[in-house]
Amino acid sequence: MQGSTKIPHERGPARAESSYVHWSRFFRFPVSSCLLGTPLAEDPGTNVPSGSIPTGTSRLRRDLIVTAAAFLIAATVQLPAQTIVEETGDLINAVRITGAYLDVDGDTGRFLDRHGTGEPVYGGIEDFRYETYLGDAVLTIEGHGLAGQADYRFQVELNHWEKGYIQAGFHQFRTWHDGSGGFFPPSGVLLSEFEEALALDRGEAWFEGAKFFENGAILRLRYTHKFREGQKDSTIWGDSLLTSGLGDRGIAPALLDIDEESDVLEGDFEKTTGSTDWGVGVRYEIQESSNARHNVRQPGETLERRFTQREACDSNLFNVRGFTHTRWGEKVFLSSAASYTHLEMNFSGSRVYGSTFDPVFDPNFRRQINDNGFVDLTGNAGMKQFLLNLNCMVTPFKNITVVSAVRLEKLDLDSQSEFDEANFPAFQGGALAPSKSASSENRLE
Amino acid sequence: MQEKHPPLGAAHNPGDRSRRERLKKFFLFLLPVAAVLVSCMATTRAIVSPPQIAGASFVGSADCSDCHEKITKNFSTATHAKLHIPGEDDTEIGCESCHGPGSVHTDIGGGYNNPGSITIVNPRKSPEVCLQCHLDARGAFSLPNHHPVMEGQISCVDCHDPHQGPALRSGGTALLAQNDVCTECHTDQRGPYGFEHEAVRDGCTTCHDPHGSVNPQLLKSRNANLCLQCHFQEQPAPGQIYIGGQFHSAFLSQGTCWTAGCHEAVHGSHVNFSLRY
């Protein structure tokens, strides 16, 4: 995040031009000759084209050089003509190495957001897969890792046809977002406040195991840790009067600062009894988040002000469920499900105006009407849901299906919150308005 | 000696020459473009075909049941189960429509008996199989804002279950459950909120196009029209617009309804009934 406001920018709407060069090569290796940890490439002499160009070279010339170099390399190494899935009977134990160079001229954030790519250079292992027997079980290792893209995936699985499987993995990827804000064509104003290219990482790590019983039953357990961290743009833009006298317009950019984590533990048991499949499951989830939104209002004007709305939540979710699937002949299919969910959430937060983001509340800071805020928000919310679902699917004739369904649901929602209101003009006396509370209770049956 | 001057208006004007050159280039460019467009319009054959696996032929879904019974048992409830190739050799190829012809896979006893071999297509690895039929989704994923499916970060089956039912986890008695697909990842929007936005009960898709949109945040509309699809606007007199009983004429021109200082808490609020913040 940049600390200062730079306005107005005398330039047109966000646009981007780019030069893009991509190179990849596919190596396969037989099970018998491969040892993990040793180089897998058959031809180590090939190199990923680099984006390093001598300083002083013009952009056009630089692009031509890079493009020509990529064509030369591609012609030399014989790029694979077919995709993996079209090959049959061949060993798929393989590694695909890739590299790319990207040069963006214009709105970098917009380009990266649209194309989902990093810059200026990224590369690494685009795809890796190795399968072999380990005793009676099949060991599978697969993944990819692209530096510059923050795109990583690794998964290892040991699968036995009759006994079950265990697997563990990690996956992370990055999305890019444009922090530019809005553009007002009549005045040609584009307000800048944040980095042009914002990045948000999302990922998960998991462990899963399943036991296959001789009677056909399956017991499955899974633990997942998820996270989302970084910054992205928001369309809750601030207002501006730099509009050549055309009035107030919401074009000032806003930014979301995101930090979320959750841990999920799940267990499922399934079995077939007669013509009925049935199963029960349980899920327990803990979630924590500390998110903030930064806004600027009327930047570059006398009444320039910023505010940060910050909310932190921690919640626990418990769910237990069951289902049945029953077939009566070829034409009748009955299914039912029942579920109970209990969610408890505690939250806190504030919304404070000031001259900087995340300011300390100052009752004397200049504000305008509708500059609402609050501090010391605390509260909790809860949900209880009972659910019963019955379905009957009848297929009297080919291509004609009749589905009758009943859903019974009882949903209880309640919420309580307390906060000190800091609305205009209540604070003008130099003190906060008296504490205010809000509560609600909803019931849906 | 008399000088020879070109007649007035002759084509010796350099500007005219360059104009003719530009016209010539334009028509040279137009010709192949027109040829491509005409050939596309003249094509009547089906351009959708199941994925192919070299050396393999279709065996029908019944063979798949021998090993994958847990999946195929309920497959008859799926919309995808109705896929077949019409004609004399009509085979019900529900499974193979997406996984490719399975003869090689069944001949060797499945992938488990031959690790390291590719004998079947796994659409989870790539959306191309799904998008071969679902062209509307392909188009949506090509829009400026989209879920990172084409980038390979999430797959179609993260949100859809192609093996049973209509593959869309919403509608009918499951209407209230459709948001669970979204909040599995977007946990911060799950709530519950003290003051909820009732539109969320109708589903996230009331305001968002989950596949892709020309608007940021996958919004269906970039301006106040998004909100006005539900919120009634009264016009008691020309130039006067009331929404929710409040005078809004001056606000509508300022930007979206969720502009800073207006109704920012679009998913719900813990503190304000009007979802102001």
PDB file of C-alpha atoms in Angstrom, chain A residues 5-236:
ATOM      1  CA  THR A   5      -2.406  10.086  -2.735  1.00  0.00           C
ATOM      2  CA  LYS A   6      -1.428  10.929  -6.280  1.00  0.00           C
ATOM      3  CA  ILE A   7      -4.146  12.746  -8.136  1.00  0.00           C
ATOM      4  CA  PRO A   8      -5.299  13.437 -10.667  1.00  0.00           C
ATOM      5  CA  HIS A   9      -3.617  11.282 -13.281  1.00  0.00           C
ATOM      6  CA  GLU A  10      -4.058  12.718 -16.710  1.00  0.00           C
ATOM      7  CA  ARG A  11      -4.388   9.471 -18.526  1.00  0.00           C
ATOM      8  CA  GLY A  12      -7.025   7.406 -20.169  1.00  0.00           C
ATOM      9  CA  PRO A  13      -8.915   4.415 -18.866  1.00  0.00           C
ATOM     10  CA  ALA A  14      -7.041   1.403 -17.610  1.00  0.00           C
ATOM     11  CA  ARG A  15      -5.518  -0.596 -20.407  1.00  0.00           C
ATOM     12  CA  ALA A  16      -2.671  -3.003 -20.816  1.00  0.00           C
ATOM     13  CA  GLU A  17      -0.495  -4.196 -23.611  1.00  0.00           C
ATOM     14  CA  SER A  18       1.800  -7.099 -23.164  1.00  0.00           C
ATOM     15  CA  SER A  19       4.466  -9.242 -24.632  1.00  0.00           C
ATOM     16  CA  TYR A  20       4.129 -12.864 -23.681  1.00  0.00           C
ATOM     17  CA  VAL A  21       6.475 -15.714 -24.397  1.00  0.00           C
ATOM     18  CA  HIS A  22       5.806 -19.201 -23.181  1.00  0.00           C
ATOM     19  CA  TRP A  23       7.995 -22.249 -23.388  1.00  0.00           C
ATOM     20  CA  SER A  24       7.426 -25.733 -22.133  1.00  0.00           C
ATOM     21  CA  ARG A  25       8.820 -29.198 -22.525  1.00  0.00           C
ATOM     22  CA  PHE A  26       7.490 -32.550 -21.545  1.00  0.00           C
ATOM     23  CA  PHE A  27       9.735 -35.332 -20.240  1.00  0.00           C
ATOM     24  CA  ARG A  28       8.584 -38.875 -19.621  1.00  0.00           C
ATOM     25  CA  PHE A  29      10.389 -41.526 -17.705  1.00  0.00           C
ATOM     26  CA  PRO A  30       9.679 -45.202 -17.070  1.00  0.00           C
ATOM     27  CA  VAL A  31       8.902 -46.465 -13.601  1.00  0.00           C
ATOM     28  CA  SER A  32      11.820 -48.838 -13.553  1.00  0.00           C
ATOM     29  CA  SER A  33      14.496 -46.289 -14.332  1.00  0.00           C
ATOM     30  CA  CYS A  34      13.311 -43.458 -12.159  1.00  0.00           C
ATOM     31  CA  LEU A  35      14.512 -42.765  -8.678  1.00  0.00           C
ATOM     32  CA  LEU A  36      12.956 -39.846  -6.912  1.00  0.00           C
ATOM     33  CA  GLY A  37      15.489 -37.202  -6.090  1.00  0.00           C
ATOM     34  CA  THR A  38      17.509 -37.732  -9.229  1.00  0.00           C
ATOM     35  CA  PRO A  39      17.221 -35.503 -12.275  1.00  0.00           C
ATOM     36  CA  LEU A  40      14.311 -36.582 -14.415  1.00  0.00           C
ATOM     37  CA  ALA A  41      15.040 -34.530 -17.493  1.00  0.00           C
ATOM     38  CA  GLU A  42      16.312 -36.437 -20.500  1.00  0.00           C
ATOM     39  CA  ASP A  43      17.819 -33.346 -22.004  1.00  0.00           C
ATOM     40  CA  PRO A  44      19.300 -31.054 -19.383  1.00  0.00           C
ATOM     41  CA  GLY A  45      20.733 -28.742 -21.978  1.00  0.00           C
ATOM     42  CA  THR A  46      17.572 -26.773 -22.577  1.00  0.00           C
ATOM     43  CA  ASN A  47      17.047 -23.518 -20.781  1.00  0.00           C
ATOM     44  CA  VAL A  48      14.066 -21.402 -19.952  1.00  0.00           C
ATOM     45  CA  PRO A  49      14.280 -18.061 -21.737  1.00  0.00           C
ATOM     46  CA  SER A  50      15.107 -15.285 -19.385  1.00  0.00           C
ATOM     47  CA  GLY A  51      13.611 -11.847 -19.340  1.00  0.00           C
ATOM     48  CA  SER A  52      16.939 -10.156 -18.626  1.00  0.00           C
ATOM     49  CA  ILE A  53      17.557  -7.704 -21.418  1.00  0.00           C
ATOM     50  CA  PRO A  54      20.421  -5.176 -21.601  1.00  0.00           C
ATOM     51  CA  THR A  55      19.513  -1.818 -20.145  1.00  0.00           C
ATOM     52  CA  GLY A  56      18.792   0.863 -22.696  1.00  0.00           C
ATOM     53  CA  THR A  57      17.234  -1.414 -25.292  1.00  0.00           C
ATOM     54  CA  SER A  58      14.013   0.051 -26.635  1.00  0.00           C
ATOM     55  CA  ARG A  59      10.783  -1.725 -25.727  1.00  0.00           C
ATOM     56  CA  LEU A  60      10.035  -2.755 -29.323  1.00  0.00           C
ATOM     57  CA  ARG A  61      13.501  -4.062 -29.923  1.00  0.00           C
ATOM     58  CA  ARG A  62      13.503  -5.866 -26.598  1.00  0.00           C
ATOM     59  CA  ASP A  63      10.206  -7.559 -27.365  1.00  0.00           C
ATOM     60  CA  LEU A  64      11.418  -8.635 -30.782  1.00  0.00           C
ATOM     61  CA  ILE A  65      14.593 -10.112 -29.319  1.00  0.00           C
ATOM     62  CA  VAL A  66      12.727 -12.061 -26.664  1.00  0.00           C
ATOM     63  CA  THR A  67      10.128 -13.313 -29.131  1.00  0.00           C
ATOM     64  CA  ALA A  68      12.754 -14.382 -31.638  1.00  0.00           C
ATOM     65  CA  ALA A  69      14.735 -16.164 -28.932  1.00  0.00           C
ATOM     66  CA  ALA A  70      11.643 -18.049 -27.833  1.00  0.00           C
ATOM     67  CA  PHE A  71      10.857 -19.157 -31.381  1.00  0.00           C
ATOM     68  CA  LEU A  72      14.422 -20.367 -31.835  1.00  0.00           C
ATOM     69  CA  ILE A  73      14.324 -22.370 -28.622  1.00  0.00           C
ATOM     70  CA  ALA A  74      10.887 -23.779 -29.403  1.00  0.00           C
ATOM     71  CA  ALA A  75      11.998 -24.881 -32.848  1.00  0.00           C
ATOM     72  CA  THR A  76      15.052 -26.565 -31.388  1.00  0.00           C
ATOM     73  CA  VAL A  77      13.441 -28.584 -28.647  1.00  0.00           C
ATOM     74  CA  GLN A  78      10.393 -29.878 -30.563  1.00  0.00           C
ATOM     75  CA  LEU A  79       7.409 -29.002 -28.431  1.00  0.00           C
ATOM     76  CA  PRO A  80       5.013 -31.895 -27.820  1.00  0.00           C
ATOM     77  CA  ALA A  81       2.247 -31.949 -30.374  1.00  0.00           C
ATOM     78  CA  GLN A  82      -0.352 -33.736 -28.274  1.00  0.00           C
ATOM     79  CA  THR A  83      -1.680 -33.460 -24.778  1.00  0.00           C
ATOM     80  CA  ILE A  84      -1.117 -36.084 -22.125  1.00  0.00           C
ATOM     81  CA  VAL A  85      -4.639 -37.407 -22.102  1.00  0.00           C
ATOM     82  CA  GLU A  86      -4.519 -38.361 -25.737  1.00  0.00           C
ATOM     83  CA  GLU A  87      -1.683 -40.794 -25.191  1.00  0.00           C
ATOM     84  CA  THR A  88      -2.750 -44.265 -24.351  1.00  0.00           C
ATOM     85  CA  GLY A  89      -0.902 -47.165 -22.872  1.00  0.00           C
ATOM     86  CA  ASP A  90       2.218 -45.102 -22.359  1.00  0.00           C
ATOM     87  CA  LEU A  91       3.689 -44.454 -18.984  1.00  0.00           C
ATOM     88  CA  ILE A  92       2.520 -41.145 -17.628  1.00  0.00           C
ATOM     89  CA  ASN A  93       5.276 -40.800 -15.089  1.00  0.00           C
ATOM     90  CA  ALA A  94       6.429 -37.508 -16.366  1.00  0.00           C
ATOM     91  CA  VAL A  95       7.556 -34.018 -15.604  1.00  0.00           C
ATOM     92  CA  ARG A  96       6.718 -30.930 -17.628  1.00  0.00           C
ATOM     93  CA  ILE A  97       8.980 -27.945 -17.236  1.00  0.00           C
ATOM     94  CA  THR A  98       7.823 -24.511 -18.245  1.00  0.00           C
ATOM     95  CA  GLY A  99       8.902 -20.907 -18.275  1.00  0.00           C
ATOM     96  CA  ALA A 100       7.452 -17.630 -19.388  1.00  0.00           C
ATOM     97  CA  TYR A 101       8.390 -14.027 -19.756  1.00  0.00           C
ATOM     98  CA  LEU A 102       5.805 -11.305 -19.501  1.00  0.00           C
ATOM     99  CA  ASP A 103       6.173  -7.600 -20.077  1.00  0.00           C
ATOM    100  CA  VAL A 104       3.122  -5.461 -19.419  1.00  0.00           C
ATOM    101  CA  ASP A 105       2.795  -1.900 -20.571  1.00  0.00           C
ATOM    102  CA  GLY A 106      -0.205  -0.238 -18.974  1.00  0.00           C
ATOM    103  CA  ASP A 107      -2.374  -1.311 -16.088  1.00  0.00           C
ATOM    104  CA  THR A 108      -0.390  -4.263 -14.738  1.00  0.00           C
ATOM    105  CA  GLY A 109      -2.973  -5.206 -12.126  1.00  0.00           C
ATOM    106  CA  ARG A 110      -5.771  -5.346 -14.665  1.00  0.00           C
ATOM    107  CA  PHE A 111      -3.721  -7.534 -16.991  1.00  0.00           C
ATOM    108  CA  LEU A 112      -2.614  -9.961 -14.283  1.00  0.00           C
ATOM    109  CA  ASP A 113      -6.153 -10.147 -12.905  1.00  0.00           C
ATOM    110  CA  ARG A 114      -7.634 -10.956 -16.279  1.00  0.00           C
ATOM    111  CA  HIS A 115      -5.055 -13.499 -17.337  1.00  0.00           C
ATOM    112  CA  GLY A 116      -4.237 -15.000 -13.957  1.00  0.00           C
ATOM    113  CA  THR A 117      -0.534 -14.847 -14.464  1.00  0.00           C
ATOM    114  CA  GLY A 118       2.476 -13.544 -12.622  1.00  0.00           C
ATOM    115  CA  GLU A 119       5.148 -11.259 -13.913  1.00  0.00           C
ATOM    116  CA  PRO A 120       7.694 -10.599 -15.235  1.00  0.00           C
ATOM    117  CA  VAL A 121       9.238 -14.065 -15.285  1.00  0.00           C
ATOM    118  CA  TYR A 122       7.839 -17.250 -13.911  1.00  0.00           C
ATOM    119  CA  GLY A 123       8.596 -20.877 -14.379  1.00  0.00           C
ATOM    120  CA  GLY A 124       9.292 -24.209 -12.823  1.00  0.00           C
ATOM    121  CA  ILE A 125       7.595 -27.577 -12.858  1.00  0.00           C
ATOM    122  CA  GLU A 126       4.246 -27.238 -14.555  1.00  0.00           C
ATOM    123  CA  ASP A 127       3.233 -30.832 -14.009  1.00  0.00           C
ATOM    124  CA  PHE A 128       4.848 -33.760 -12.256  1.00  0.00           C
ATOM    125  CA  ARG A 129       3.435 -37.226 -11.772  1.00  0.00           C
ATOM    126  CA  TYR A 130       5.005 -40.438 -10.586  1.00  0.00           C
ATOM    127  CA  GLU A 131       3.187 -43.714 -10.015  1.00  0.00           C
ATOM    128  CA  THR A 132       4.570 -47.024  -8.898  1.00  0.00           C
ATOM    129  CA  TYR A 133       3.760 -50.085  -6.834  1.00  0.00           C
ATOM    130  CA  LEU A 134       4.674 -50.054  -3.165  1.00  0.00           C
ATOM    131  CA  GLY A 135       3.948 -53.570  -2.054  1.00  0.00           C
ATOM    132  CA  ASP A 136       0.347 -54.251  -3.047  1.00  0.00           C
ATOM    133  CA  ALA A 137      -0.531 -50.572  -3.013  1.00  0.00           C
ATOM    134  CA  VAL A 138      -0.055 -47.907  -5.632  1.00  0.00           C
ATOM    135  CA  LEU A 139       2.014 -44.897  -4.657  1.00  0.00           C
ATOM    136  CA  THR A 140       1.208 -41.696  -6.509  1.00  0.00           C
ATOM    137  CA  ILE A 141       3.134 -38.479  -6.191  1.00  0.00           C
ATOM    138  CA  GLU A 142       2.039 -35.488  -8.205  1.00  0.00           C
ATOM    139  CA  GLY A 143       2.219 -31.742  -8.161  1.00  0.00           C
ATOM    140  CA  HIS A 144       3.576 -28.608  -9.664  1.00  0.00           C
ATOM    141  CA  GLY A 145       5.538 -25.597  -8.569  1.00  0.00           C
ATOM    142  CA  LEU A 146       5.740 -22.335 -10.459  1.00  0.00           C
ATOM    143  CA  ALA A 147       7.931 -19.703  -8.907  1.00  0.00           C
ATOM    144  CA  GLY A 148       6.765 -16.209  -9.787  1.00  0.00           C
ATOM    145  CA  GLN A 149       3.180 -17.428  -9.878  1.00  0.00           C
ATOM    146  CA  ALA A 150       3.124 -18.513  -6.220  1.00  0.00           C
ATOM    147  CA  ASP A 151       1.396 -21.591  -7.591  1.00  0.00           C
ATOM    148  CA  TYR A 152       2.298 -24.772  -5.764  1.00  0.00           C
ATOM    149  CA  ARG A 153       0.649 -28.150  -5.451  1.00  0.00           C
ATOM    150  CA  PHE A 154       1.991 -31.358  -3.975  1.00  0.00           C
ATOM    151  CA  GLN A 155       0.058 -34.512  -3.271  1.00  0.00           C
ATOM    152  CA  VAL A 156       1.156 -37.965  -2.222  1.00  0.00           C
ATOM    153  CA  GLU A 157      -1.250 -40.891  -2.069  1.00  0.00           C
ATOM    154  CA  LEU A 158      -0.951 -44.539  -1.141  1.00  0.00           C
ATOM    155  CA  ASN A 159      -3.922 -46.499  -2.412  1.00  0.00           C
ATOM    156  CA  HIS A 160      -4.765 -50.113  -1.776  1.00  0.00           C
ATOM    157  CA  TRP A 161      -7.663 -51.531  -3.772  1.00  0.00           C
ATOM    158  CA  GLU A 162      -9.065 -53.545  -0.876  1.00  0.00           C
ATOM    159  CA  LYS A 163      -7.732 -51.897   2.302  1.00  0.00           C
ATOM    160  CA  GLY A 164      -8.124 -48.173   1.722  1.00  0.00           C
ATOM    161  CA  TYR A 165      -5.968 -45.164   1.071  1.00  0.00           C
ATOM    162  CA  ILE A 166      -4.087 -42.347   2.742  1.00  0.00           C
ATOM    163  CA  GLN A 167      -3.197 -39.084   1.107  1.00  0.00           C
ATOM    164  CA  ALA A 168      -1.727 -35.750   2.069  1.00  0.00           C
ATOM    165  CA  GLY A 169      -1.203 -32.613   0.104  1.00  0.00           C
ATOM    166  CA  PHE A 170      -0.736 -28.900  -0.138  1.00  0.00           C
ATOM    167  CA  HIS A 171      -2.133 -26.497  -2.700  1.00  0.00           C
ATOM    168  CA  GLN A 172      -1.645 -22.765  -2.982  1.00  0.00           C
ATOM    169  CA  PHE A 173      -2.353 -20.313  -5.758  1.00  0.00           C
ATOM    170  CA  ARG A 174      -2.394 -16.580  -6.214  1.00  0.00           C
ATOM    171  CA  THR A 175      -4.915 -14.279  -7.795  1.00  0.00           C
ATOM    172  CA  TRP A 176      -4.126 -10.736  -8.844  1.00  0.00           C
ATOM    173  CA  HIS A 177      -6.371  -7.742  -8.567  1.00  0.00           C
ATOM    174  CA  ASP A 178      -6.416  -4.227  -9.907  1.00  0.00           C
ATOM    175  CA  GLY A 179      -6.130  -1.551  -7.247  1.00  0.00           C
ATOM    176  CA  SER A 180      -6.691   1.310  -9.646  1.00  0.00           C
ATOM    177  CA  GLY A 181     -10.230   2.305  -8.727  1.00  0.00           C
ATOM    178  CA  GLY A 182     -12.598   4.097 -11.064  1.00  0.00           C
ATOM    179  CA  PHE A 183     -12.193   6.375 -14.019  1.00  0.00           C
ATOM    180  CA  PHE A 184     -14.363   9.378 -14.771  1.00  0.00           C
ATOM    181  CA  PRO A 185     -14.126  10.126 -18.509  1.00  0.00           C
ATOM    182  CA  PRO A 186     -15.530  13.706 -18.548  1.00  0.00           C
ATOM    183  CA  SER A 187     -12.734  14.966 -16.301  1.00  0.00           C
ATOM    184  CA  GLY A 188     -10.199  12.269 -17.215  1.00  0.00           C
ATOM    185  CA  VAL A 189      -9.566  11.616 -13.543  1.00  0.00           C
ATOM    186  CA  LEU A 190      -8.162   8.339 -12.316  1.00  0.00           C
ATOM    187  CA  LEU A 191      -7.429   8.384  -8.603  1.00  0.00           C
ATOM    188  CA  SER A 192      -4.533   6.292  -7.329  1.00  0.00           C
ATOM    189  CA  GLU A 193      -4.164   5.261  -3.731  1.00  0.00           C
ATOM    190  CA  PHE A 194      -2.947   1.677  -3.606  1.00  0.00           C
ATOM    191  CA  GLU A 195      -0.589  -0.586  -5.467  1.00  0.00           C
ATOM    192  CA  GLU A 196      -1.716  -1.135  -9.032  1.00  0.00           C
ATOM    193  CA  ALA A 197      -1.300  -4.912  -8.801  1.00  0.00           C
ATOM    194  CA  LEU A 198      -2.656  -6.501  -5.629  1.00  0.00           C
ATOM    195  CA  ALA A 199      -2.136 -10.165  -4.807  1.00  0.00           C
ATOM    196  CA  LEU A 200      -4.174 -12.602  -2.758  1.00  0.00           C
ATOM    197  CA  ASP A 201      -2.973 -16.099  -1.870  1.00  0.00           C
ATOM    198  CA  ARG A 202      -5.390 -18.917  -1.219  1.00  0.00           C
ATOM    199  CA  GLY A 203      -4.404 -22.396  -0.201  1.00  0.00           C
ATOM    200  CA  GLU A 204      -5.021 -25.516   1.794  1.00  0.00           C
ATOM    201  CA  ALA A 205      -3.122 -28.391   3.328  1.00  0.00           C
ATOM    202  CA  TRP A 206      -4.881 -31.652   3.982  1.00  0.00           C
ATOM    203  CA  PHE A 207      -4.565 -35.157   5.234  1.00  0.00           C
ATOM    204  CA  GLU A 208      -7.112 -37.824   4.395  1.00  0.00           C
ATOM    205  CA  GLY A 209      -7.402 -41.502   5.115  1.00  0.00           C
ATOM    206  CA  ALA A 210     -10.004 -44.110   4.352  1.00  0.00           C
ATOM    207  CA  LYS A 211     -10.487 -47.680   5.464  1.00  0.00           C
ATOM    208  CA  PHE A 212     -12.324 -50.166   3.230  1.00  0.00           C
ATOM    209  CA  PHE A 213     -14.004 -52.949   5.196  1.00  0.00           C
ATOM    210  CA  GLU A 214     -14.657 -56.417   3.851  1.00  0.00           C
ATOM    211  CA  ASN A 215     -18.413 -55.935   4.080  1.00  0.00           C
ATOM    212  CA  GLY A 216     -18.171 -52.952   1.723  1.00  0.00           C
ATOM    213  CA  ALA A 217     -18.309 -50.267   4.367  1.00  0.00           C
ATOM    214  CA  ILE A 218     -16.019 -47.247   4.123  1.00  0.00           C
ATOM    215  CA  LEU A 219     -14.727 -45.050   6.927  1.00  0.00           C
ATOM    216  CA  ARG A 220     -13.170 -41.777   5.836  1.00  0.00           C
ATOM    217  CA  LEU A 221     -11.417 -39.101   7.898  1.00  0.00           C
ATOM    218  CA  ARG A 222     -10.075 -35.822   6.611  1.00  0.00           C
ATOM    219  CA  TYR A 223      -8.369 -32.798   8.120  1.00  0.00           C
ATOM    220  CA  THR A 224      -8.033 -29.601   6.107  1.00  0.00           C
ATOM    221  CA  HIS A 225      -6.340 -26.332   6.951  1.00  0.00           C
ATOM    222  CA  LYS A 226      -7.382 -23.503   4.652  1.00  0.00           C
ATOM    223  CA  PHE A 227      -6.096 -19.986   4.408  1.00  0.00           C
ATOM    224  CA  ARG A 228      -6.588 -16.819   2.418  1.00  0.00           C
ATOM    225  CA  GLU A 229      -4.179 -13.970   2.861  1.00  0.00           C
ATOM    226  CA  GLY A 230      -3.343 -10.843   0.920  1.00  0.00           C
ATOM    227  CA  GLN A 231      -4.988  -7.839  -0.621  1.00  0.00           C
ATOM    228  CA  LYS A 232      -7.600  -7.326  -3.277  1.00  0.00           C
ATOM    229  CA  ASP A 233      -9.659  -4.480  -4.619  1.00  0.00           C
ATOM    230  CA  SER A 234     -13.153  -3.593  -3.498  1.00  0.00           C
ATOM    231  CA  THR A 235     -15.916  -1.938  -5.495  1.00  0.00           C
ATOM    232  CA  ILE A 236     -17.018   0.011  -2.425  1.00  0.00           C
TER     233      ILE A 236
END
